[in-house]
Amino acid sequence: MTLVEDAPAAVARGAEASEHGVGRLATSYAPAAPVDLRATLGPLGRGPYDPTTQWDRAGVWRTFHTPEGPVTLRLTQAALGAPVCAQAWGPGAEWAVDGVPELLGAGDDWSDLDLSAHPFLAETLRRNPGLRLPKTRRVFEALAPAIFEQKVTSLEAYRSWAALVTRFGHPAPGSAVAPGIPPRLRLAPTPAEWQRIPSWEWHRAGVDPTRSRVVVETAARAAAIERVRDAATLTTLRGIGPWTAAETLQRSHGDPDQVSVGDYHLAHFVGHALAGDRHCDDAGMLELLAPWAGQRQRVVRLILASGRLPERRGPRATITDHRWR
């Protein structure tokens, strides 16, 4: 099947049956504008050892839950601007394949982004023509790992996420019939399974009681959370603040305006890039981003892609070990 961006109708897919009941669905997506697979989907992974998202030279493997069931999605691209080849295994294969264009930023229109006052941003965009904002269409999938990352270092959060997904998740759909699927690829627990993880296992993985409680409580409301479309609604949930809501909606909805206020480094990065101020705070960051209201996340992504980031000279955040000894 070839999907062309903004095409009004789908055409026949290539499918393979399997005696295990997990067939392979294949498609080729030819976007109207260049798409850089790694630059676009990079933010979806949670560290280099994320069991649910693994990269290799050809592309990326992802596992996730869909409304139709779990899926393993394989995306490859020969070169920037080339079609993206997609393969999917599992009950959610059709849903995942149908969503490939949105996942890769179809409809993410940067044409109204005025960068004339900042030549370096304009040059960064020119050098990164395939950068898009991804849209996974799965809110809880983006929310759960964001909760893991609340008020701890990335290293701590990545370690905890990998430990619990590996222990309580599932083999990647299709792994029994597709030998190319990486053996470490895992499917995250379902919302119901997150709720059943014993308290001592959260401690063993280094997740403090506050974060584990928020994951469990949001998992209990996962069906309703999937209908959330804005940060104001998401932050009505206990334990979900502006930072977590922004990190979630950037991924689930490709929201072009969500800024991760409260991030340990982001304000410094934005201040340094736009004003030469490496000591910028959140208020200063929002003031600098104000001219791009409605598209502030696009500007943040450009800054992160530019390489114009300050050296991290401050003290490293202390890694707190919440595990029982």
Short mmCIF file of C-alpha atoms in Angstrom, two decimals:
data_model
loop_
_atom_site.label_atom_id
_atom_site.label_comp_id
_atom_site.label_asym_id
_atom_site.label_seq_id
_atom_site.Cartn_x
_atom_site.Cartn_y
_atom_site.Cartn_z
CA MET A 1 0.00 0.00 0.00
CA THR A 2 1.29 3.48 -0.81
CA LEU A 3 -0.03 6.32 1.27
CA VAL A 4 0.44 9.79 -0.16
CA GLU A 5 0.15 12.72 2.20
CA ASP A 6 -3.36 14.19 2.19
CA ALA A 7 -4.62 11.35 -0.03
CA PRO A 8 -8.41 11.11 0.43
CA ALA A 9 -8.64 7.32 0.23
CA ALA A 10 -6.61 4.24 1.10
CA VAL A 11 -5.69 1.55 -1.41
CA ALA A 12 -4.89 -2.14 -0.95
CA ARG A 13 -2.34 -3.19 1.65
CA GLY A 14 0.20 -5.95 1.39
CA ALA A 15 -0.51 -8.58 4.04
CA GLU A 16 0.88 -11.94 5.01
CA ALA A 17 -1.00 -14.56 6.98
CA SER A 18 0.58 -16.39 9.88
CA GLU A 19 -0.16 -19.70 11.49
CA HIS A 20 0.38 -17.96 14.83
CA GLY A 21 -2.39 -15.45 14.10
CA VAL A 22 0.03 -12.53 13.91
CA GLY A 23 0.32 -11.56 10.26
CA ARG A 24 2.51 -8.87 8.76
CA LEU A 25 0.94 -5.77 7.28
CA ALA A 26 3.20 -3.72 5.02
CA THR A 27 2.92 -0.26 3.51
CA SER A 28 5.00 2.47 1.91
CA TYR A 29 4.37 6.09 2.83
CA ALA A 30 5.50 8.76 0.37
CA PRO A 31 5.11 12.13 2.12
CA ALA A 32 4.57 15.30 0.12
CA ALA A 33 7.49 16.95 1.93
CA PRO A 34 10.74 15.37 3.17
CA VAL A 35 10.55 13.55 6.49
CA ASP A 36 13.57 12.75 8.64
CA LEU A 37 12.65 9.57 10.48
CA ARG A 38 15.11 9.91 13.35
CA ALA A 39 14.69 13.66 13.85
CA THR A 40 10.91 13.32 13.91
CA LEU A 41 10.49 10.21 16.06
CA GLY A 42 13.54 10.64 18.30
CA PRO A 43 11.53 12.23 21.15
CA LEU A 44 9.30 9.14 21.42
CA GLY A 45 12.06 6.96 22.85
CA ARG A 46 12.90 6.99 26.55
CA GLY A 47 16.64 6.64 26.52
CA PRO A 48 18.96 4.39 24.50
CA TYR A 49 17.76 1.22 26.22
CA ASP A 50 14.00 1.81 26.05
CA PRO A 51 12.50 -1.67 25.55
CA THR A 52 9.55 -0.21 23.60
CA THR A 53 11.55 1.86 21.08
CA GLN A 54 14.78 0.64 19.50
CA TRP A 55 16.79 2.19 16.68
CA ASP A 56 19.22 0.65 14.21
CA ARG A 57 20.88 1.88 11.03
CA ALA A 58 17.83 1.23 8.88
CA GLY A 59 15.20 2.78 11.13
CA VAL A 60 13.16 2.17 14.25
CA TRP A 61 11.16 -0.58 15.97
CA ARG A 62 8.27 0.48 18.21
CA THR A 63 5.71 -1.40 20.27
CA PHE A 64 2.54 0.11 21.71
CA HIS A 65 -1.10 -0.54 22.52
CA THR A 66 -3.81 0.55 20.09
CA PRO A 67 -7.63 0.57 20.38
CA GLU A 68 -7.52 -2.68 18.39
CA GLY A 69 -4.77 -4.38 20.39
CA PRO A 70 -0.98 -4.40 20.68
CA VAL A 71 1.35 -3.89 17.74
CA THR A 72 4.97 -3.94 16.69
CA LEU A 73 5.71 -1.26 14.10
CA ARG A 74 8.86 -1.24 11.97
CA LEU A 75 9.72 1.94 10.05
CA THR A 76 12.69 2.21 7.69
CA GLN A 77 13.91 4.87 5.28
CA ALA A 78 16.74 4.62 2.76
CA ALA A 79 17.51 8.35 2.79
CA LEU A 80 16.00 11.70 3.67
CA GLY A 81 13.12 12.34 1.30
CA ALA A 82 12.76 8.66 0.40
CA PRO A 83 9.47 6.86 1.11
CA VAL A 84 9.12 5.35 4.55
CA CYS A 85 8.52 1.60 4.53
CA ALA A 86 6.31 0.35 7.34
CA GLN A 87 5.66 -3.17 8.59
CA ALA A 88 3.35 -4.05 11.45
CA TRP A 89 2.56 -7.20 13.41
CA GLY A 90 -0.21 -7.86 15.89
CA PRO A 91 -3.92 -7.12 16.33
CA GLY A 92 -3.26 -3.38 16.12
CA ALA A 93 -1.37 -3.58 12.81
CA GLU A 94 -4.07 -1.97 10.67
CA TRP A 95 -4.60 0.88 13.15
CA ALA A 96 -0.84 1.50 13.33
CA VAL A 97 -0.37 1.44 9.56
CA ASP A 98 -3.28 3.82 9.03
CA GLY A 99 -1.61 6.20 11.49
CA VAL A 100 1.84 6.26 9.86
CA PRO A 101 1.28 9.61 8.11
CA GLU A 102 0.22 11.34 11.34
CA LEU A 103 3.00 9.64 13.26
CA LEU A 104 5.46 11.15 10.79
CA GLY A 105 3.98 14.63 10.91
CA ALA A 106 1.43 14.72 8.09
CA GLY A 107 -0.53 17.93 8.60
CA ASP A 108 2.25 19.46 10.73
CA ASP A 109 2.40 22.72 8.76
CA TRP A 110 5.45 24.91 9.40
CA SER A 111 4.74 27.34 6.56
CA ASP A 112 3.43 30.12 8.81
CA LEU A 113 6.44 30.01 11.14
CA ASP A 114 8.12 33.42 10.72
CA LEU A 115 11.82 33.15 11.54
CA SER A 116 12.92 36.32 9.76
CA ALA A 117 14.06 37.98 13.00
CA HIS A 118 16.31 35.03 13.91
CA PRO A 119 18.56 34.00 11.02
CA PHE A 120 20.08 31.14 13.01
CA LEU A 121 16.63 29.55 13.48
CA ALA A 122 15.89 30.00 9.79
CA GLU A 123 19.21 28.35 8.97
CA THR A 124 18.48 25.50 11.39
CA LEU A 125 15.16 24.88 9.65
CA ARG A 126 16.90 24.94 6.28
CA ARG A 127 19.38 22.35 7.52
CA ASN A 128 16.62 20.17 8.97
CA PRO A 129 13.94 20.06 6.26
CA GLY A 130 12.62 16.71 7.46
CA LEU A 131 11.91 17.75 11.04
CA ARG A 132 8.26 17.22 11.99
CA LEU A 133 6.21 16.94 15.17
CA PRO A 134 5.00 13.34 15.60
CA LYS A 135 1.47 12.42 16.60
CA THR A 136 1.10 9.00 18.22
CA ARG A 137 -2.65 9.35 18.96
CA ARG A 138 -2.08 7.50 22.26
CA VAL A 139 -2.28 9.70 25.36
CA PHE A 140 -1.59 7.21 28.15
CA GLU A 141 1.36 5.77 26.22
CA ALA A 142 2.99 9.22 26.33
CA LEU A 143 1.78 10.08 29.82
CA ALA A 144 3.08 7.06 31.75
CA PRO A 145 6.80 7.50 30.96
CA ALA A 146 6.48 11.26 31.45
CA ILE A 147 5.34 10.57 35.01
CA PHE A 148 8.45 8.42 35.51
CA GLU A 149 10.52 11.49 34.56
CA GLN A 150 8.95 13.85 37.10
CA LYS A 151 11.54 15.55 39.34
CA VAL A 152 14.31 13.01 38.72
CA THR A 153 17.22 12.82 36.31
CA SER A 154 16.67 11.32 32.89
CA LEU A 155 19.06 8.52 33.82
CA GLU A 156 16.93 7.54 36.82
CA ALA A 157 13.70 7.65 34.83
CA TYR A 158 15.09 5.68 31.90
CA ARG A 159 16.48 3.03 34.22
CA SER A 160 13.17 2.64 36.06
CA TRP A 161 11.09 2.58 32.88
CA ALA A 162 13.29 -0.08 31.30
CA ALA A 163 13.26 -2.22 34.44
CA LEU A 164 9.49 -2.29 34.87
CA VAL A 165 8.65 -2.68 31.17
CA THR A 166 11.12 -5.54 30.89
CA ARG A 167 9.77 -7.27 33.99
CA PHE A 168 6.04 -6.70 33.60
CA GLY A 169 5.63 -6.08 29.88
CA HIS A 170 5.23 -8.62 27.09
CA PRO A 171 7.21 -9.93 24.13
CA ALA A 172 6.83 -7.75 21.06
CA PRO A 173 3.86 -8.83 18.91
CA GLY A 174 5.14 -10.91 16.01
CA SER A 175 8.39 -11.90 17.72
CA ALA A 176 7.47 -15.58 17.39
CA VAL A 177 7.13 -15.34 13.60
CA ALA A 178 9.41 -12.45 12.59
CA PRO A 179 13.03 -13.34 13.39
CA GLY A 180 14.22 -9.80 12.65
CA ILE A 181 12.44 -8.30 15.66
CA PRO A 182 15.07 -7.38 18.29
CA PRO A 183 14.98 -9.80 21.23
CA ARG A 184 15.02 -6.95 23.78
CA LEU A 185 11.97 -5.27 22.24
CA ARG A 186 9.08 -5.38 24.68
CA LEU A 187 5.49 -4.20 24.87
CA ALA A 188 4.69 -2.04 27.90
CA PRO A 189 2.16 -3.28 30.45
CA THR A 190 -1.50 -2.50 29.83
CA PRO A 191 -3.14 0.10 32.11
CA ALA A 192 -4.66 -2.74 34.14
CA GLU A 193 -1.26 -4.38 34.51
CA TRP A 194 0.38 -1.16 35.70
CA GLN A 195 -2.22 -1.09 38.48
CA ARG A 196 -1.30 -4.61 39.61
CA ILE A 197 2.44 -4.05 40.03
CA PRO A 198 3.26 -4.57 43.74
CA SER A 199 4.61 -1.62 45.71
CA TRP A 200 7.91 -3.38 46.39
CA GLU A 201 8.52 -3.79 42.66
CA TRP A 202 8.16 -0.03 42.15
CA HIS A 203 10.72 0.48 44.95
CA ARG A 204 13.04 -2.12 43.46
CA ALA A 205 12.92 -0.24 40.13
CA GLY A 206 13.74 3.05 41.84
CA VAL A 207 10.31 4.70 41.55
CA ASP A 208 9.25 6.61 44.66
CA PRO A 209 5.73 6.22 46.08
CA THR A 210 4.53 9.56 44.71
CA ARG A 211 5.29 8.74 41.08
CA SER A 212 4.11 5.15 41.34
CA ARG A 213 0.80 6.35 42.81
CA VAL A 214 0.30 8.79 39.93
CA VAL A 215 0.99 6.08 37.33
CA VAL A 216 -1.46 3.72 39.02
CA GLU A 217 -4.17 6.38 39.40
CA THR A 218 -3.88 7.57 35.80
CA ALA A 219 -3.83 3.97 34.57
CA ALA A 220 -7.17 3.46 36.31
CA ARG A 221 -8.56 6.30 34.18
CA ALA A 222 -6.72 5.45 30.97
CA ALA A 223 -9.86 5.06 28.85
CA ALA A 224 -11.04 8.56 29.74
CA ILE A 225 -7.52 9.97 29.40
CA GLU A 226 -7.41 8.84 25.77
CA ARG A 227 -10.13 11.41 25.07
CA VAL A 228 -8.11 14.32 26.50
CA ARG A 229 -7.11 16.93 23.94
CA ASP A 230 -5.70 19.82 26.01
CA ALA A 231 -3.36 20.54 28.90
CA ALA A 232 -6.03 22.23 31.00
CA THR A 233 -7.99 18.98 31.19
CA LEU A 234 -4.93 16.80 31.72
CA THR A 235 -3.72 18.91 34.65
CA THR A 236 -6.97 18.34 36.53
CA LEU A 237 -5.64 14.88 37.29
CA ARG A 238 -3.83 14.56 40.61
CA GLY A 239 -0.08 14.55 40.12
CA ILE A 240 -0.17 15.90 36.56
CA GLY A 241 1.32 19.38 36.25
CA PRO A 242 2.11 21.63 33.28
CA TRP A 243 5.44 19.94 32.53
CA THR A 244 3.96 16.44 32.39
CA ALA A 245 0.97 17.62 30.34
CA ALA A 246 3.23 19.37 27.83
CA GLU A 247 5.56 16.37 27.48
CA THR A 248 2.52 14.17 26.87
CA LEU A 249 0.66 16.32 24.33
CA GLN A 250 3.83 17.06 22.36
CA ARG A 251 3.93 13.35 21.55
CA SER A 252 0.31 12.20 21.57
CA HIS A 253 -1.08 15.10 19.57
CA GLY A 254 1.96 16.72 17.98
CA ASP A 255 0.86 19.93 19.72
CA PRO A 256 2.93 22.73 18.14
CA ASP A 257 2.59 25.11 21.09
CA GLN A 258 3.24 22.97 24.17
CA VAL A 259 6.34 24.14 26.09
CA SER A 260 7.78 22.02 28.93
CA VAL A 261 7.74 24.69 31.62
CA GLY A 262 9.60 23.46 34.69
CA ASP A 263 12.19 21.47 32.76
CA TYR A 264 15.62 21.40 34.43
CA HIS A 265 17.52 22.52 31.31
CA LEU A 266 15.09 23.85 28.70
CA ALA A 267 14.88 27.48 29.84
CA HIS A 268 18.68 27.71 29.80
CA PHE A 269 18.79 26.24 26.29
CA VAL A 270 16.16 28.66 24.95
CA GLY A 271 17.69 31.66 26.69
CA HIS A 272 21.15 30.86 25.42
CA ALA A 273 19.97 30.31 21.84
CA LEU A 274 17.68 33.32 21.54
CA ALA A 275 19.30 35.89 23.83
CA GLY A 276 22.74 34.62 24.84
CA ASP A 277 21.43 34.22 28.40
CA ARG A 278 22.39 30.83 29.79
CA HIS A 279 20.78 31.71 33.16
CA CYS A 280 17.30 32.27 31.73
CA ASP A 281 14.36 31.08 33.87
CA ASP A 282 10.92 29.83 32.83
CA ALA A 283 9.40 33.32 32.79
CA GLY A 284 12.22 34.57 30.61
CA MET A 285 11.87 31.58 28.30
CA LEU A 286 8.15 32.20 27.80
CA GLU A 287 8.83 35.86 27.08
CA LEU A 288 11.42 34.94 24.44
CA LEU A 289 9.04 32.45 22.85
CA ALA A 290 6.02 34.80 22.92
CA PRO A 291 6.46 36.04 19.30
CA TRP A 292 5.76 32.47 18.16
CA ALA A 293 2.60 31.91 20.19
CA GLY A 294 0.84 28.91 18.74
CA GLN A 295 4.09 27.45 17.41
CA ARG A 296 6.43 27.60 20.39
CA GLN A 297 7.16 23.86 20.41
CA ARG A 298 8.34 24.07 16.82
CA VAL A 299 10.83 26.76 17.85
CA VAL A 300 11.98 24.65 20.81
CA ARG A 301 12.54 21.67 18.52
CA LEU A 302 14.62 23.85 16.20
CA ILE A 303 16.72 25.07 19.11
CA LEU A 304 17.36 21.51 20.28
CA ALA A 305 18.27 20.51 16.71
CA SER A 306 20.56 23.50 16.21
CA GLY A 307 23.36 22.40 18.51
CA ARG A 308 23.46 25.90 19.98
CA LEU A 309 23.22 24.70 23.55
CA PRO A 310 25.17 25.95 26.57
CA GLU A 311 27.70 23.77 28.32
CA ARG A 312 26.32 22.16 31.44
CA ARG A 313 28.58 23.71 34.05
CA GLY A 314 26.28 23.55 37.04
CA PRO A 315 26.29 20.80 39.65
CA ARG A 316 24.83 17.55 38.48
CA ALA A 317 21.49 16.64 39.98
CA THR A 318 21.85 14.03 42.69
CA ILE A 319 20.53 10.60 41.75
CA THR A 320 18.33 9.47 44.61
CA ASP A 321 18.15 5.73 45.12
CA HIS A 322 14.60 4.83 46.20
CA ARG A 323 15.25 1.10 46.02
CA TRP A 324 15.20 -1.05 49.11
CA ARG A 325 18.56 -2.53 49.98
#
